[in-house]
Amino acid sequence: MKKYLCTICGHIYDEEAGDEKTKIPEKTTFESLPEKWTCPICGAAKFEFRELTAPKTQKPPKTHPLSTAGIAVLKDSAICSSLAKGCEKQYKNDEAAIYHSLSKELKESVPKMEGASFSALHQRAGQEIASLIPTTKRVAENHHDRGALRAVTWAEKVTRIHHSLLERHAAEGPALLKDKTVFLCPVCGFIFIAEKAPSKCPVCSVPEWKFEIVEA
């Protein structure tokens, strides 16, 4: 029997043990799991798992150069938001208010995307996974910047779960959200779709109570 690793949260599916949480009996092969089966910890789709005993190297798909229009401003907005949260933790309320204001102003300055769609988001996420994130990771490694490398690792996991959810939406449509709630981790951006939020974020480990509900 084989074992498979969720490349997003690190959960291991053991064919010998099955999966009690999702009522998968013992000795159920990974290939025979239902196509809609997802990671019981982070909700990632089956394609996000890799075999532990015989890992396979997949060639990244060919992609076009990533358009960065508006992306840099949104990243600055996210950085200001993170700095505001950091100031709040240190009880620096005045500084936190300034960073919150900057974050909001930057975010609102970016024009809305024309013709935005799930397919466009899916393509953008795929491009980031295949080209942008690996490039950023190499730069961080070359500079021995542990902080940047950790941030890129978080970004990769979050982007991959977004990509996974978009894949599921393409396959299931509105049924993906039926009788479920969309939870957002305000720290790293992880999205979780279920009846209740996870006990902690699989990416950055913040507790359940910090998750925000997103109106679907």
XYZ file of C-alpha atoms in Angstrom:
216
model
C 0.000 0.000 0.000
C 1.162 3.543 -0.737
C 1.131 6.919 0.984
C 0.384 10.280 -0.568
C 1.408 13.733 0.671
C -0.731 16.869 0.402
C 1.739 19.394 -0.977
C -0.211 22.269 0.564
C -0.630 21.343 4.234
C 1.519 18.202 4.603
C -1.342 15.785 5.421
C -0.534 12.192 4.483
C -3.153 9.852 3.022
C -2.214 6.294 3.935
C -3.955 3.698 1.752
C -3.502 1.125 4.499
C -5.381 3.239 7.056
C -7.906 4.968 4.799
C -9.411 8.202 6.076
C -11.762 8.034 9.043
C -12.730 11.718 8.834
C -14.163 11.393 5.323
C -15.364 7.809 5.907
C -12.873 6.187 3.531
C -12.349 2.545 4.605
C -8.971 0.919 5.161
C -6.977 -0.387 2.182
C -8.598 2.091 -0.223
C -6.130 2.978 -2.973
C -5.597 6.633 -3.767
C -6.638 6.075 -7.384
C -10.008 4.690 -6.269
C -10.857 7.676 -4.078
C -13.855 9.668 -5.371
C -12.842 12.428 -7.775
C -14.481 14.970 -5.472
C -12.528 13.735 -2.449
C -10.428 16.480 -0.905
C -7.762 16.760 1.761
C -9.509 16.513 5.164
C -7.183 19.154 6.593
C -6.994 21.938 3.985
C -9.583 20.987 1.340
C -7.073 20.606 -1.507
C -8.118 18.530 -4.522
C -6.595 15.125 -5.290
C -4.172 16.493 -7.871
C -2.383 18.447 -5.121
C -1.161 15.142 -3.601
C 2.054 13.383 -4.614
C 3.095 9.803 -4.006
C 5.673 9.504 -1.228
C 7.130 6.171 -2.235
C 7.663 7.113 -5.868
C 7.559 10.875 -6.373
C 7.204 11.989 -9.940
C 8.743 15.101 -11.421
C 6.166 16.967 -13.437
C 7.223 19.348 -16.181
C 5.626 22.761 -15.646
C 3.206 23.783 -18.399
C 4.308 26.387 -20.911
C 3.008 29.792 -19.949
C 2.961 33.262 -21.345
C 4.760 36.104 -19.490
C 2.745 37.151 -16.464
C 1.055 40.526 -16.728
C 1.868 42.539 -13.618
C -0.471 45.501 -14.159
C -1.860 46.449 -10.783
C -0.214 43.497 -9.040
C 2.615 45.553 -7.498
C 0.158 48.039 -5.997
C -1.952 45.244 -4.522
C 1.163 43.684 -3.008
C 2.059 47.037 -1.438
C -1.484 47.153 -0.062
C -1.060 43.683 1.425
C 2.291 44.670 2.962
C 0.716 47.759 4.574
C -2.115 45.600 5.906
C 0.402 43.181 7.448
C 2.360 46.073 8.979
C -0.881 47.427 10.459
C -1.571 44.060 12.116
C 1.976 44.003 13.445
C 1.537 47.473 14.951
C -1.730 46.419 16.554
C 0.013 43.517 18.270
C 2.503 46.002 19.726
C -0.310 48.379 20.789
C 0.918 51.066 18.381
C -2.565 52.195 17.432
C -1.591 55.431 15.660
C 0.876 53.646 13.382
C -1.648 50.857 12.770
C -4.275 53.398 11.680
C -1.812 54.953 9.192
C -0.928 51.593 7.644
C -4.611 50.569 7.454
C -5.363 53.842 5.651
C -2.481 53.332 3.210
C -3.556 49.741 2.542
C -7.122 50.823 1.766
C -5.999 53.727 -0.427
C -3.635 51.528 -2.446
C -6.223 48.801 -2.904
C -8.892 51.242 -4.080
C -6.469 52.863 -6.547
C -6.274 49.694 -8.652
C -8.949 49.692 -11.390
C -11.248 46.704 -11.515
C -10.283 44.035 -13.997
C -12.288 44.024 -17.196
C -13.767 40.693 -18.163
C -12.691 39.005 -14.924
C -13.756 35.368 -14.803
C -13.027 32.095 -13.038
C -11.096 30.899 -16.098
C -8.916 34.047 -16.046
C -8.234 33.596 -12.328
C -7.439 29.936 -12.917
C -4.966 30.836 -15.647
C -3.320 33.537 -13.524
C -2.898 31.144 -10.579
C -1.368 28.540 -12.880
C 1.084 31.106 -14.243
C 2.160 32.136 -10.746
C 2.726 28.509 -9.699
C 4.666 27.660 -12.862
C 6.853 30.747 -13.240
C 6.526 33.667 -10.826
C 6.786 31.779 -7.527
C 9.765 29.570 -8.538
C 11.637 32.670 -9.745
C 10.931 34.536 -6.513
C 11.990 31.513 -4.467
C 15.319 31.267 -6.302
C 16.030 34.942 -5.645
C 15.288 34.506 -1.917
C 17.490 31.404 -1.754
C 20.370 33.136 -3.579
C 20.238 35.989 -1.071
C 19.889 33.606 1.886
C 16.836 35.614 2.977
C 14.976 33.260 5.313
C 12.159 35.729 5.923
C 11.501 36.207 2.215
C 11.741 32.467 1.599
C 9.146 31.803 4.291
C 6.838 34.419 2.782
C 7.222 32.860 -0.678
C 6.501 29.407 0.746
C 3.283 30.708 2.280
C 2.381 32.435 -0.989
C 2.952 29.231 -2.947
C 0.720 27.166 -0.666
C -2.039 29.788 -0.696
C -1.884 30.178 -4.484
C -2.021 26.414 -4.947
C -5.114 26.077 -2.760
C -6.743 28.895 -4.752
C -5.837 27.049 -7.958
C -7.245 23.841 -6.502
C -10.533 25.523 -5.544
C -10.860 27.029 -9.015
C -10.332 23.542 -10.493
C -13.083 22.226 -8.232
C -15.394 25.096 -9.179
C -14.859 24.332 -12.867
C -15.855 20.718 -12.226
C -18.651 21.180 -9.669
C -19.999 24.680 -10.332
C -22.345 26.190 -7.696
C -22.570 22.786 -5.962
C -19.121 23.481 -4.512
C -20.613 26.120 -2.204
C -23.958 24.471 -1.455
C -24.666 24.440 2.315
C -21.077 25.509 2.974
C -19.279 28.638 4.128
C -16.217 30.320 2.630
C -13.608 31.043 5.313
C -10.616 33.334 4.741
C -7.437 33.459 6.809
C -6.724 37.211 7.177
C -3.019 36.576 7.791
C -1.934 34.502 4.761
C -5.008 34.500 2.499
C -5.775 30.756 2.748
C -9.356 29.925 1.708
C -11.292 27.034 3.218
C -14.754 25.916 2.054
C -16.651 23.777 4.565
C -19.391 23.881 7.182
C -16.952 25.209 9.779
C -13.491 26.746 9.804
C -10.428 24.529 10.440
C -9.068 24.403 13.994
C -6.009 26.241 12.679
C -4.798 27.534 9.329
C -2.872 24.762 7.507
C -0.501 27.380 6.100
C 0.289 29.890 8.867
C -1.251 28.132 11.914
C -3.453 31.009 13.125
C -6.362 29.757 15.289
C -9.899 29.111 14.094
C -11.376 32.259 15.658
C -9.291 34.501 13.402
C -10.869 33.193 10.198
C -13.216 35.599 8.428
C -16.404 34.636 6.604
C -16.548 35.670 2.952
C -19.938 36.287 1.368
C -20.127 33.884 -1.582
